[in-house]
Short mmCIF file of C-alpha atoms in Angstrom, two decimals:
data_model
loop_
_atom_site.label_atom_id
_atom_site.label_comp_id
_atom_site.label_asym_id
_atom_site.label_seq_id
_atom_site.Cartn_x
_atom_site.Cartn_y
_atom_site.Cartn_z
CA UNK A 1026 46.97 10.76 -37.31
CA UNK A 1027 48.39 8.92 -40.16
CA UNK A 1028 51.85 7.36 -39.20
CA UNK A 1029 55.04 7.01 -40.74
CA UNK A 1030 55.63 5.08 -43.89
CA UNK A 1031 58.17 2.00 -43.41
CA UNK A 1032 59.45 4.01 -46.76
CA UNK A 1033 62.77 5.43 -45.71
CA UNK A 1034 62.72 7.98 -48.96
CA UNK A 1035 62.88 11.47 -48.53
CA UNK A 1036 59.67 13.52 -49.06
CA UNK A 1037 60.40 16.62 -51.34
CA UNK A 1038 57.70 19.56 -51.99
CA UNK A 1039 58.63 21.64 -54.78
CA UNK A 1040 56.60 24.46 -56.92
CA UNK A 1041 56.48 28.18 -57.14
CA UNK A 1042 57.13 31.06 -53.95
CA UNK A 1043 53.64 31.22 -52.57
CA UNK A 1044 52.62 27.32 -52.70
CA UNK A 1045 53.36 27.04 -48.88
CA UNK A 1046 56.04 24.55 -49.43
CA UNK A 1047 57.57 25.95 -45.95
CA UNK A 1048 54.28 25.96 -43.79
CA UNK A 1049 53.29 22.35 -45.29
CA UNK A 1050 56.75 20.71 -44.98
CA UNK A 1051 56.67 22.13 -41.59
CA UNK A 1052 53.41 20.32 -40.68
CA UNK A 1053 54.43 17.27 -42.65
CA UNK A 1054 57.10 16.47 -40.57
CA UNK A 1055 55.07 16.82 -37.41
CA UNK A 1056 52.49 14.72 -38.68
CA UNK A 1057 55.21 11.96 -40.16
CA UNK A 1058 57.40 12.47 -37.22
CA UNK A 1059 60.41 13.01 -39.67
CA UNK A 1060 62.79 15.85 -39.75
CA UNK A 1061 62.60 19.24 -41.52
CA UNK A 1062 65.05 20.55 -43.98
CA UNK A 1063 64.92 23.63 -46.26
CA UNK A 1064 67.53 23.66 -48.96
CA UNK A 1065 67.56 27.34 -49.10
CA UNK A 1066 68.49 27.62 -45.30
CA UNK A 1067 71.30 24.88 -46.06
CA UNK A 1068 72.73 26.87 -48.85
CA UNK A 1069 72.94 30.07 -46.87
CA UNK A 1070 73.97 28.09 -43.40
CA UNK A 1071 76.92 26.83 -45.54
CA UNK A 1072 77.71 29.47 -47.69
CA UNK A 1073 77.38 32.18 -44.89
CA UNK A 1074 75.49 34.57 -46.83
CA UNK A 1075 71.99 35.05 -48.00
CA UNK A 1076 71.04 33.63 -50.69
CA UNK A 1077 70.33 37.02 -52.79
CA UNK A 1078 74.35 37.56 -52.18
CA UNK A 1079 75.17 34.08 -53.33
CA UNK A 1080 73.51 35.01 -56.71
CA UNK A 1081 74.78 38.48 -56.84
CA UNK A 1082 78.24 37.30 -56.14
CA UNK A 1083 78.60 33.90 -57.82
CA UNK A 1084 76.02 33.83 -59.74
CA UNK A 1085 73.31 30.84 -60.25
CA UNK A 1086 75.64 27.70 -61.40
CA UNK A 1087 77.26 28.58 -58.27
CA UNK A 1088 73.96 28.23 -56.07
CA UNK A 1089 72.75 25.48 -57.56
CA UNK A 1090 76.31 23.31 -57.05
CA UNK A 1091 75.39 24.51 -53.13
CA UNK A 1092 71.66 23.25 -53.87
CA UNK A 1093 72.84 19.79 -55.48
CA UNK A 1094 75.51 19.26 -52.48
CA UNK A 1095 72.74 19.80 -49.89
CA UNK A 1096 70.64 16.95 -51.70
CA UNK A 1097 73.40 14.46 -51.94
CA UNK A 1098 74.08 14.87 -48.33
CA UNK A 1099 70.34 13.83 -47.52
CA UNK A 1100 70.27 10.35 -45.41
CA UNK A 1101 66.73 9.14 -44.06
CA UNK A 1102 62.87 10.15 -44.23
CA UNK A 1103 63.78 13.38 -44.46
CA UNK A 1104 60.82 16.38 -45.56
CA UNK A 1105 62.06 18.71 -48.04
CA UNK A 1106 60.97 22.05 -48.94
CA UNK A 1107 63.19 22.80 -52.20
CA UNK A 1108 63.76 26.30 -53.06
CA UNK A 1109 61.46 27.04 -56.51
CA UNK A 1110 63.93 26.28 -58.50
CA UNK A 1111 65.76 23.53 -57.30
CA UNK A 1112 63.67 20.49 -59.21
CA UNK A 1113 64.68 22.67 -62.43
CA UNK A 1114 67.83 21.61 -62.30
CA UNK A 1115 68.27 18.77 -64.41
CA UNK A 1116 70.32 16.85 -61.97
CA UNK A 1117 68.44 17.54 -58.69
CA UNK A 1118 65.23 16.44 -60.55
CA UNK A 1119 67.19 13.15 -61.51
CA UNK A 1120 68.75 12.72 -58.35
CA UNK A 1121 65.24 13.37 -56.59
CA UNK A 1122 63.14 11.43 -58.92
CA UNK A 1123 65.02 8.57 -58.21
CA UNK A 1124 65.85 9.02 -54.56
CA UNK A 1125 62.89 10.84 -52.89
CA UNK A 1126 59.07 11.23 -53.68
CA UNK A 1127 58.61 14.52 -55.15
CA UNK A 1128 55.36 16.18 -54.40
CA UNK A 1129 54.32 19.33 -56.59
CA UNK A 1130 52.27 21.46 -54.81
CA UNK A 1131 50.19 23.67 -57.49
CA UNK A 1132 49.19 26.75 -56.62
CA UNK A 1133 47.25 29.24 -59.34
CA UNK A 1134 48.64 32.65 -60.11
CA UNK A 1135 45.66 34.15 -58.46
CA UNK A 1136 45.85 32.31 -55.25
CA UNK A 1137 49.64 33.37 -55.29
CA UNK A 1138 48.85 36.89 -55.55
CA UNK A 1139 46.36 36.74 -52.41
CA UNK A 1140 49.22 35.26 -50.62
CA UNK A 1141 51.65 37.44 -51.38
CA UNK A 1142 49.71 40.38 -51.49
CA UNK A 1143 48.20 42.94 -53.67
CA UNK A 1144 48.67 46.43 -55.04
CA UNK A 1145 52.42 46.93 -55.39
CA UNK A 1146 52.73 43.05 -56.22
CA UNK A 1147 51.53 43.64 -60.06
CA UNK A 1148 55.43 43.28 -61.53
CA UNK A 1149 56.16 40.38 -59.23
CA UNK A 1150 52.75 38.72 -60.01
CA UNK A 1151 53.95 39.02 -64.00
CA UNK A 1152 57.28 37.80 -63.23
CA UNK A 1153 55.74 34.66 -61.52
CA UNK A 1154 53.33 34.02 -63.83
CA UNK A 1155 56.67 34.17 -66.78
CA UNK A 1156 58.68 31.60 -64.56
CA UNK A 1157 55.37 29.49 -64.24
CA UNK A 1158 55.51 29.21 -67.40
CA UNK A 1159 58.67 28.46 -67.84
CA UNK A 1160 59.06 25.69 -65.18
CA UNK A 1161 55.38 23.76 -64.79
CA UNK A 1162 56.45 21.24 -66.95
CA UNK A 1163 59.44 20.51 -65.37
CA UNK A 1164 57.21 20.54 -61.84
CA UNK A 1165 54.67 17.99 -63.72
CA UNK A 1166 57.57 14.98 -63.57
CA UNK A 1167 57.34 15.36 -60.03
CA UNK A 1168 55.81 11.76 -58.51
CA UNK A 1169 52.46 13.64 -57.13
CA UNK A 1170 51.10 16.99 -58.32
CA UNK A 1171 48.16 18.46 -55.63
CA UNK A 1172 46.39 21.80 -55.97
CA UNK A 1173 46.55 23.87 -52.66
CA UNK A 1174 44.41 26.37 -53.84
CA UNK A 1175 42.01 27.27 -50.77
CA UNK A 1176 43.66 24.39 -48.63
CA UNK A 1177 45.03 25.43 -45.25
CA UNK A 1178 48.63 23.98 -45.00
CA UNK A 1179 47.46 21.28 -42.49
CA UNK A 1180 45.16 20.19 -44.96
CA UNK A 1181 47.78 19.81 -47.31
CA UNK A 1182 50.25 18.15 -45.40
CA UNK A 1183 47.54 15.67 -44.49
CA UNK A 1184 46.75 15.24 -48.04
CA UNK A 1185 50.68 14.28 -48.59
CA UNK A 1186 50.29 12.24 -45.66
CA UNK A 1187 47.32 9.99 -47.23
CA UNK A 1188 49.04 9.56 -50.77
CA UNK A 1189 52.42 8.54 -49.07
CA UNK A 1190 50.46 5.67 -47.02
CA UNK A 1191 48.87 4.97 -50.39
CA UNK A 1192 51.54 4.73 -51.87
CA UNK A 1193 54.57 4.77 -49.75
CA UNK A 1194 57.30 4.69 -52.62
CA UNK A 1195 57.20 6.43 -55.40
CA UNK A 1196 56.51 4.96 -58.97
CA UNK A 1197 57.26 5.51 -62.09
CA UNK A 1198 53.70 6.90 -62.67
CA UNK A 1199 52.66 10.36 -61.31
CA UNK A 1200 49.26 10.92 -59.74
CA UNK A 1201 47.28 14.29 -60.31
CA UNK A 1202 44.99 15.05 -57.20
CA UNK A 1203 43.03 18.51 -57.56
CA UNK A 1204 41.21 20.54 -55.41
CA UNK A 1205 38.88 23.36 -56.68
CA UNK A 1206 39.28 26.59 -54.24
CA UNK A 1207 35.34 27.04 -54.07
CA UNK A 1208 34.24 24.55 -52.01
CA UNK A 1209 37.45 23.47 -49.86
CA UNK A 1210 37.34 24.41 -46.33
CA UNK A 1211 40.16 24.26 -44.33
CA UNK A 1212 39.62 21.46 -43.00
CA UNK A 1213 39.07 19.63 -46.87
CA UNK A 1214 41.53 16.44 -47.08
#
């Protein structure tokens, strides 16, 4: 089991609903021994509403504020999962690039669409595939990109695990590790 990395930087997954950034931060903090936190549980834990109210009420700039005060108040090897849209904000992805090592975990609009389900999914599969779109480059500055296509979230997490002993702090240079869904098993690094 690959052990912790003397790196004291946070470890923050971001990319689109249906990546598995929940599962595989889960596991990755088992497997690092560091703790777990999910932005979009902090927002709601402080705000005291869902998030769906927080936008319906106040609106995105104010969610985001909530977002950005939940990542300043990160101390220690923390894991991550950021809500899809956090590392779109222009000074979360600053803050993060320079505080954290961002992982992108890439998952293909098809492979989103098994996980979330078919049939009545069509209009939220078109809507995904619009804010794609609209946010993979910003996900492409992230410090790692991996493709989780076909890979079981343990797999994944042990991936992460293997490119933070690699390379325990992040770089200025990103590195771009792909997996094809046909022939990863489960248990595929």
């Amino acid at each position: 089991m690959p052990r912790a990395s003397a790196d004291a930087r946070p470890v923050a997954l971001t990319g689109m609903m249906a990546a598995g950034k929940s599962t595989v931060a889960a596991h990755l903090g088992r497997l690092l021994r560091r703790p777990v936190v999910s932005t979009d549980a902090e927002v709601e834990r402080r705000a005291g509403k869902p998030i769906a109210r927080i936008f319906a009420e106040e609106g995105e700039p104010a969610f985001r504020a909530l977002e950005r005060e939940v990542l300043a108040g990160l101390a220690g090897p923390a894991v991550v999962d950021l809500g899809g849209g956090a590392f779109c904000d222009a000074e979360t992805q600053a803050r993060l690039l320079e505080t954290a090592t961002v992982v992108f975990l890439d998952v293909s609009a098809a492979e989103a669409a098994r996980r979330l389900g078919g049939g009545e999914g069509r209009p939220l599969a078109k809507r995904w595939e619009e804010l794609l779109a609209a946010r993979l480059p910003l996900y492409r500055r992230a410090h790692h990109t991996l493709r989780v296509d076909g890979l079981a979230a343990e797999a994944v997490a042990r991936r992460i695990a293997e490119l933070l002993a690699a390379a325990p702090s992040a770089g200025s240079s990103a590195s771009e590790v792909e997996r094809e869904a046909g022939g990863a098993g489960e248990d595929s690094p």
